[in-house]
PDB file of C-alpha atoms in Angstrom:
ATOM      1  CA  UNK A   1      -0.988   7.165  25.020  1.00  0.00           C
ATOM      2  CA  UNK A   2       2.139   7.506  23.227  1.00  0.00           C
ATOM      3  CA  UNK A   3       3.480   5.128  20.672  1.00  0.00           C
ATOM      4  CA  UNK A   4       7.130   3.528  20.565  1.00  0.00           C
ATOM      5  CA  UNK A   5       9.753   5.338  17.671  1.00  0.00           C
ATOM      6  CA  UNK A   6       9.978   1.914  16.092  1.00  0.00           C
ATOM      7  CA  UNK A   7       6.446   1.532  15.084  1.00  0.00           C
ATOM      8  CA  UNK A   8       5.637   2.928  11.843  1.00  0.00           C
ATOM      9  CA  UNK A   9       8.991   1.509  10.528  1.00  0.00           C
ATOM     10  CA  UNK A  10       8.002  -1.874  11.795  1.00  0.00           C
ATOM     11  CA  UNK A  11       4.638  -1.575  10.044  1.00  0.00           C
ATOM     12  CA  UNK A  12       5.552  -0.427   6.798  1.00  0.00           C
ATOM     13  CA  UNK A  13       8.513  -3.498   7.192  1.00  0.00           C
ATOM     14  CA  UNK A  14       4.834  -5.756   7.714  1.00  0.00           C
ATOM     15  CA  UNK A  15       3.456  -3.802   4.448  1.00  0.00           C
ATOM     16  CA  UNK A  16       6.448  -4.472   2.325  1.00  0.00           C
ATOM     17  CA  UNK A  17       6.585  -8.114   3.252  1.00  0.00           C
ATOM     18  CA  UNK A  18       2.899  -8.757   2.794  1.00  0.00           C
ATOM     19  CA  UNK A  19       3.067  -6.482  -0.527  1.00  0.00           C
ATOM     20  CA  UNK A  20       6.090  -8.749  -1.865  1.00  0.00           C
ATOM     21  CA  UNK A  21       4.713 -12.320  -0.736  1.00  0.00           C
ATOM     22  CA  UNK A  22       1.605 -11.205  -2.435  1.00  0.00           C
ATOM     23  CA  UNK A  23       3.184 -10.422  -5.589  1.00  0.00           C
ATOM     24  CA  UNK A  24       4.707 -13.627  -5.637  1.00  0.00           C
ATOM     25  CA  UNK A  25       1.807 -15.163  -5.507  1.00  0.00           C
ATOM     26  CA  UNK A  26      -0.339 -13.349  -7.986  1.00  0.00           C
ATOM     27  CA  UNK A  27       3.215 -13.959 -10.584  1.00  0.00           C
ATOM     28  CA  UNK A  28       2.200 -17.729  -9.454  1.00  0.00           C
ATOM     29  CA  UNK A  29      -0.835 -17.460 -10.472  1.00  0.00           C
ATOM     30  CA  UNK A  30      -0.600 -15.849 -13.368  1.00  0.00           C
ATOM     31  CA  UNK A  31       2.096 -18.585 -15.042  1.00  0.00           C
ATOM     32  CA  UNK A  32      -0.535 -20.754 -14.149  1.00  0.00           C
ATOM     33  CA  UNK A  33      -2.904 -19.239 -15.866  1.00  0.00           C
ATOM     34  CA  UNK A  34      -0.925 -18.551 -18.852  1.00  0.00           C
ATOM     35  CA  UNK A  35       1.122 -21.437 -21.067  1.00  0.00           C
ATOM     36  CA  UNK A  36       3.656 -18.044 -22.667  1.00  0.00           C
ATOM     37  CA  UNK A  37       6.095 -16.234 -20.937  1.00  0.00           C
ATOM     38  CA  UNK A  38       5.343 -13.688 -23.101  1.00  0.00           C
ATOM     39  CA  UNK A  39       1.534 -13.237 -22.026  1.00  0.00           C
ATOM     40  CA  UNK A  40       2.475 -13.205 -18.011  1.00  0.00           C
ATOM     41  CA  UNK A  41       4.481 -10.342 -19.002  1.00  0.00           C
ATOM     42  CA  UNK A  42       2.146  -8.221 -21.114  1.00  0.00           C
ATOM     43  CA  UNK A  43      -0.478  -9.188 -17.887  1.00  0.00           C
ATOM     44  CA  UNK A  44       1.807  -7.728 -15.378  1.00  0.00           C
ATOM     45  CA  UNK A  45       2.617  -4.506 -17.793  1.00  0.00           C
ATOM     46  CA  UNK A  46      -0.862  -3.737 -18.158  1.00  0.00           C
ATOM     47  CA  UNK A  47      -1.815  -4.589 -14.148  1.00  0.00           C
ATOM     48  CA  UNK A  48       1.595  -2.140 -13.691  1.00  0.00           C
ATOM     49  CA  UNK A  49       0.466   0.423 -16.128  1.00  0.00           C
ATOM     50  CA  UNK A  50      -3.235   0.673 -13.887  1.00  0.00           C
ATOM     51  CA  UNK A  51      -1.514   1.241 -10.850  1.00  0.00           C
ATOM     52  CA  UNK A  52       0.359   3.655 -11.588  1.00  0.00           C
ATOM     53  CA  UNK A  53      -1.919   5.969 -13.603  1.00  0.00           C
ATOM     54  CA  UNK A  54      -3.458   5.845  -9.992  1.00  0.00           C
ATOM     55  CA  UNK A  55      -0.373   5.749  -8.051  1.00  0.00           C
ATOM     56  CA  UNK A  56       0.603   9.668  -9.408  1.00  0.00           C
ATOM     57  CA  UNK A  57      -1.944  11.316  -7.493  1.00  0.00           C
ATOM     58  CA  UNK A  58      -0.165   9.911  -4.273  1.00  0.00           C
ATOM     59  CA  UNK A  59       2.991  10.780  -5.274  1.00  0.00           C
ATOM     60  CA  UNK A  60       2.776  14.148  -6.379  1.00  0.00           C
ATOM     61  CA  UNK A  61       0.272  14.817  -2.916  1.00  0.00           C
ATOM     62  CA  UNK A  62       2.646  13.273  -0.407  1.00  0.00           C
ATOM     63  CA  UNK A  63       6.134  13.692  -2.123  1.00  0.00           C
ATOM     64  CA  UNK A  64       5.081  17.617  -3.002  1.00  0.00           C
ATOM     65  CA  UNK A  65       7.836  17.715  -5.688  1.00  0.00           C
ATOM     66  CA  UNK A  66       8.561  20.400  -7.947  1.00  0.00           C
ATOM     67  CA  UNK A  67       7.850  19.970 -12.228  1.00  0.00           C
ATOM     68  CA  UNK A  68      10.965  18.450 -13.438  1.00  0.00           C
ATOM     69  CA  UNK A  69      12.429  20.763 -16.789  1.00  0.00           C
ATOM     70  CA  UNK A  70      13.833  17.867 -18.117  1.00  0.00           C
ATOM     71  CA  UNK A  71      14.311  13.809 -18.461  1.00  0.00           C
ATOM     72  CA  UNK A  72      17.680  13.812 -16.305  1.00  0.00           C
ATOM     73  CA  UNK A  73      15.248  15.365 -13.803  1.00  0.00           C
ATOM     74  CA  UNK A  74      12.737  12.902 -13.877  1.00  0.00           C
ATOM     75  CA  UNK A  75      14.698  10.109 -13.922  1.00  0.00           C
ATOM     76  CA  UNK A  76      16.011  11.071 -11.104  1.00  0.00           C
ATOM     77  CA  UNK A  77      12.737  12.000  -9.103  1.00  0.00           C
ATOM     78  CA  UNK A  78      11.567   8.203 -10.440  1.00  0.00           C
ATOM     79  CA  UNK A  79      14.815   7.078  -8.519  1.00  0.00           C
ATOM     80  CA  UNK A  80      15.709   9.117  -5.430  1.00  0.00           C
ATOM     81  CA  UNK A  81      12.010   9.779  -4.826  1.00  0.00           C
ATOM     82  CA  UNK A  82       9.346   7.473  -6.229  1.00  0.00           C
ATOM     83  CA  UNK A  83      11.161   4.182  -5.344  1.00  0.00           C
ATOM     84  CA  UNK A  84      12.578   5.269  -1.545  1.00  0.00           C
ATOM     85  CA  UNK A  85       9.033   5.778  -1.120  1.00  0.00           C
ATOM     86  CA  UNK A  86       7.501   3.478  -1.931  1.00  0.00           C
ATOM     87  CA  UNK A  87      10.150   0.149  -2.361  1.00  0.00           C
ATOM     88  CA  UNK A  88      12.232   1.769   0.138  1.00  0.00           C
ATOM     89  CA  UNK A  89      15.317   1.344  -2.344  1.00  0.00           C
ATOM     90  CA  UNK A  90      17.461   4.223  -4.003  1.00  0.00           C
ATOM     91  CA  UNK A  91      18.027   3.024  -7.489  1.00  0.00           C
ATOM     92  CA  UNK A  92      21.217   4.835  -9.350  1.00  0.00           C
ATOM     93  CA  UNK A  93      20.255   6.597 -12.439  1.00  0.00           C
ATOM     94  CA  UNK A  94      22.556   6.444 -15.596  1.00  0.00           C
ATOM     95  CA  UNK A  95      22.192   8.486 -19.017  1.00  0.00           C
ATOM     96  CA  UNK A  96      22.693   5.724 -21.856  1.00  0.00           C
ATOM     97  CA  UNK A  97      22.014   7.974 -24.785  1.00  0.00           C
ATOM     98  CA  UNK A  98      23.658  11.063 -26.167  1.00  0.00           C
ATOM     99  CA  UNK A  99      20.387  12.691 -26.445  1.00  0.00           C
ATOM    100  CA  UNK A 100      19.327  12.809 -23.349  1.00  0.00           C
ATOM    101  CA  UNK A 101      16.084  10.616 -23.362  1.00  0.00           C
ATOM    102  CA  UNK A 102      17.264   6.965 -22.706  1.00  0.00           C
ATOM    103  CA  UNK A 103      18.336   6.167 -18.455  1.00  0.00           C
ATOM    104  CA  UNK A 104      19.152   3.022 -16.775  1.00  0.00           C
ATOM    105  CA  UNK A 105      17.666   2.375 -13.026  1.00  0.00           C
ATOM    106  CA  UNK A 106      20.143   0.211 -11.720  1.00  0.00           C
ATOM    107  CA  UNK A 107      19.185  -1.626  -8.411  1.00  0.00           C
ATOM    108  CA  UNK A 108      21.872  -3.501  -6.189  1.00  0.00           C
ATOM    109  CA  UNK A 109      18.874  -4.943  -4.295  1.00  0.00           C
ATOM    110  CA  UNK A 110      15.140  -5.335  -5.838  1.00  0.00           C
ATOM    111  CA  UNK A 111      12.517  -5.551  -3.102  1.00  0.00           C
ATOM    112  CA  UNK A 112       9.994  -7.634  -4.855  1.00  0.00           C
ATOM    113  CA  UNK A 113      12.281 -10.549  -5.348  1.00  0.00           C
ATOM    114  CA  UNK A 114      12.811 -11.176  -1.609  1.00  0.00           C
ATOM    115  CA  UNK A 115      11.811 -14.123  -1.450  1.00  0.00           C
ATOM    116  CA  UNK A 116      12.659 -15.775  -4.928  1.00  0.00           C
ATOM    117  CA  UNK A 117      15.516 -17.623  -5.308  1.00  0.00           C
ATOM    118  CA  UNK A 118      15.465 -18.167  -8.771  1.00  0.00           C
ATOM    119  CA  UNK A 119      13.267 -18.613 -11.711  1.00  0.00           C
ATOM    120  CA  UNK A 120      12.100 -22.229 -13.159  1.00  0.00           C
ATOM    121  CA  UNK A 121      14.243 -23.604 -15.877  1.00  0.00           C
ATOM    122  CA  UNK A 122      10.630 -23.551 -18.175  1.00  0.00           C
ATOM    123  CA  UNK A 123       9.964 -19.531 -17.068  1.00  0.00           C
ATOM    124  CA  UNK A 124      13.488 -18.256 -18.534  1.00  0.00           C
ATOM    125  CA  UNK A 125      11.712 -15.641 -20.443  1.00  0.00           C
ATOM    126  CA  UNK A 126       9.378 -14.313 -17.498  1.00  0.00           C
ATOM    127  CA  UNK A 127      10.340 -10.854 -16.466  1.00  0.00           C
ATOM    128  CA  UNK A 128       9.280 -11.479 -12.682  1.00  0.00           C
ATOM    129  CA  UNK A 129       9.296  -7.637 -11.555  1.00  0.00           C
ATOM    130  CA  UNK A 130       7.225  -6.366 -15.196  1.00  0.00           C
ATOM    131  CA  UNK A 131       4.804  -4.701 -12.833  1.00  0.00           C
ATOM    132  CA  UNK A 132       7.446  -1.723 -12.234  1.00  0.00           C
ATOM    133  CA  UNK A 133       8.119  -1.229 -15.955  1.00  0.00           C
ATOM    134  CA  UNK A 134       3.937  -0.846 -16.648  1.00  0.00           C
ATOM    135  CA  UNK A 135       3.585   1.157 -12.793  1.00  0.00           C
ATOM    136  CA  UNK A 136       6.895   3.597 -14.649  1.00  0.00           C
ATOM    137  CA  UNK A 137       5.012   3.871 -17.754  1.00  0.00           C
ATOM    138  CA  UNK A 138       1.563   4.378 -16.523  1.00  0.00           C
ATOM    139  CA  UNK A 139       2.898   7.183 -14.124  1.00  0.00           C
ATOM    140  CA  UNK A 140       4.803   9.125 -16.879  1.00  0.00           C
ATOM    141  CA  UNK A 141       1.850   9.136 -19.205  1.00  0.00           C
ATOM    142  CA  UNK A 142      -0.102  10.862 -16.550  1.00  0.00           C
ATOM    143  CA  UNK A 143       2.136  13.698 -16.722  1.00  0.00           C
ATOM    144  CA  UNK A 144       2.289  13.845 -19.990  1.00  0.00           C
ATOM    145  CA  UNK A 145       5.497  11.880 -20.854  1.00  0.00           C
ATOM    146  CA  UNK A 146       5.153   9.326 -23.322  1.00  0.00           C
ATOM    147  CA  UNK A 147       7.886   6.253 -22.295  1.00  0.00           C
ATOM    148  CA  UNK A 148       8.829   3.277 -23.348  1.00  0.00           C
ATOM    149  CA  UNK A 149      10.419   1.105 -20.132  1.00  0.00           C
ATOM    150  CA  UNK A 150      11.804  -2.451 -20.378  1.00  0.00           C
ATOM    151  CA  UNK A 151      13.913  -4.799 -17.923  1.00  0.00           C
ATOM    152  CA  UNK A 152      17.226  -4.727 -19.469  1.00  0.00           C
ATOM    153  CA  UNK A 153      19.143  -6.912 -16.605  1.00  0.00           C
ATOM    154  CA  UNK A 154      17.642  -8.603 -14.436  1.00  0.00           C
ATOM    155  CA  UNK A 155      19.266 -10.863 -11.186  1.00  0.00           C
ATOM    156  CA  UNK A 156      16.554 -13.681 -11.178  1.00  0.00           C
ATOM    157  CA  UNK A 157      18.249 -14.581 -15.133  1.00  0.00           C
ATOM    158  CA  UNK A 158      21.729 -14.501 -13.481  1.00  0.00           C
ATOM    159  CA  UNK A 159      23.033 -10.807 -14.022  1.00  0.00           C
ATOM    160  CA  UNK A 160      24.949  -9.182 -11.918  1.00  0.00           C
ATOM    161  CA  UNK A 161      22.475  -6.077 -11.058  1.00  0.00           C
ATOM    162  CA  UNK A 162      18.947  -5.390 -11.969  1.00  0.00           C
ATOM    163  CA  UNK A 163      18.396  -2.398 -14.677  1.00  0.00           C
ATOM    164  CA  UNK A 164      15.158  -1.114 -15.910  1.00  0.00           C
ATOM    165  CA  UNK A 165      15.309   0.920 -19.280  1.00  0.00           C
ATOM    166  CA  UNK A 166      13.999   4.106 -19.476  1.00  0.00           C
ATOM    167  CA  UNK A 167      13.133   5.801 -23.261  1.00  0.00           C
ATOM    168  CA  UNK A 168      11.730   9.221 -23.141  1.00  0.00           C
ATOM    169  CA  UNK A 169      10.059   8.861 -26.680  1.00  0.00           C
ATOM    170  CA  UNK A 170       9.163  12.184 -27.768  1.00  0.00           C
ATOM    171  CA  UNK A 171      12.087  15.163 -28.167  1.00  0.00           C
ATOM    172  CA  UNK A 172      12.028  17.317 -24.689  1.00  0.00           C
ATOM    173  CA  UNK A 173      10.997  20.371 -27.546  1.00  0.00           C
ATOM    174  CA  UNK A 174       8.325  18.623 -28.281  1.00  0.00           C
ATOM    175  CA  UNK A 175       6.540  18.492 -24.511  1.00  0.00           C
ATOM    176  CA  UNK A 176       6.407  22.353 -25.148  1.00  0.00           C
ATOM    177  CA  UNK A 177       2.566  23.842 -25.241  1.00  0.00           C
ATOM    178  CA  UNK A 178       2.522  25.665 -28.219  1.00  0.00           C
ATOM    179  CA  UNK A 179      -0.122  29.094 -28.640  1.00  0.00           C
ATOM    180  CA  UNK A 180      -1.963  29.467 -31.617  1.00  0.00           C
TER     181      UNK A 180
END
C-alpha cells in the first residue's frame, strides 16, 4: 500500500494543533489553580525545565548534530535546529552582549499562541509561553551549559515580536575539562 506525500505533514499539522490547544488548556488550568502570576510562571519553568532534560536525548539522536565550540553556535543550533523541529518555526538569533554569552531568539510567529488572542486584563504579568524558557534551560544543563533564559518581549503583552533571552552564565574558558 503506498501512502499519499501529504501525510506525515498533515499529521504532524494534527500534533502541533493538539500540542498547542493542550497547552492552552493546562496554562488554564494552572491560573486557576494559582491566585499569582508569578507562581503560574515558576509552574510552567519547572514543567519546561523536565521536559527538556528529557527532550535532549531526542534531539541529539534524531537531529545528529555536531558539539557546538561555542555560545554563537549553540544559539544557533537552539534556533535553526531545535525549534524547526520541533515548533516548526526558525527563530533569528541576535548577540546582545559584547562578551559573547547573552542572545535574543526573536520569533515573528510563536506557535503556542495560536489560538490566544490576548491575555486577561488580571493575567498582565503571566508569561503564557514560560514552558520554552524552562524546556531551553533544562536542555542546556544537560550538556553541561549552565543558562539563565527569560521572555524579554512577548506579543500576547502587546510587543511587536516575541524574544526569549538567552545568558550563557559561566565564561566559555570555563566549560574547559581541566587534567590534574
Amino acid at each position: 500500500m503506498s501512502r499519499s506525500p501529504g501525510r506525515k505533514q498533515e499529521n504532524h499539522k494534527i500534533s502541533r494543533e493538539l500540542f498547542v490547544l493542550t497547552y492552552g488548556a493546562l496554562v488554564a488550568q494552572l491560573c486557576k489553580d494559582y491566585e499569582k502570576d508569578e507562581d503560574v510562571n515558576a509552574c510552567l519553568d519547572r514543567m519546561g525545565h523536565s521536559i527538556g532534560t528529557r527532550l535532549i536525548d531526542d534531539f541529539l539522536a534524531r537531529s545528529a548534530v555536531k558539539k557546538c565550540r561555542s555560545y554563537s553556535e549553540t544559539a544557533d543550533m537552539i534556533a535553526q535546529v531545535a525549534f524547526k523541529m520541533y515548533l516548526g518555526v526558525t527563530p533569528s538569533v541576535s548577540c546582545s552582549s559584547a562578551t559573547g554569552n547573552e542572545f535574543s531568539l526573536i520569533l515573528d510567529k510563536n506557535p503556542l499562541v495560536d489560538f490566544v488572542e490576548e491575555l486577561p486584563a488580571e493575567r498582565a504579568s503571566l508569561c503564557y509561553c514560560n514552558l520554552l524558557c524552562g524546556v531551553i534551560r533544562g536542555a542546556l544543563e544537560m550538556v553541561h551549559l549552565a543558562a539563565e533564559v527569560t521572555f524579554l518581549q512577548d506579543r500576547l503583552k502587546g510587543d511587536a515580536v516575541t524574544e526569549i533571552g538567552i545568558t550563557f552564565l559561566r565564561k566559555p574558558e570555563d566549560r574547559k575539562h581541566r587534567r590534574n
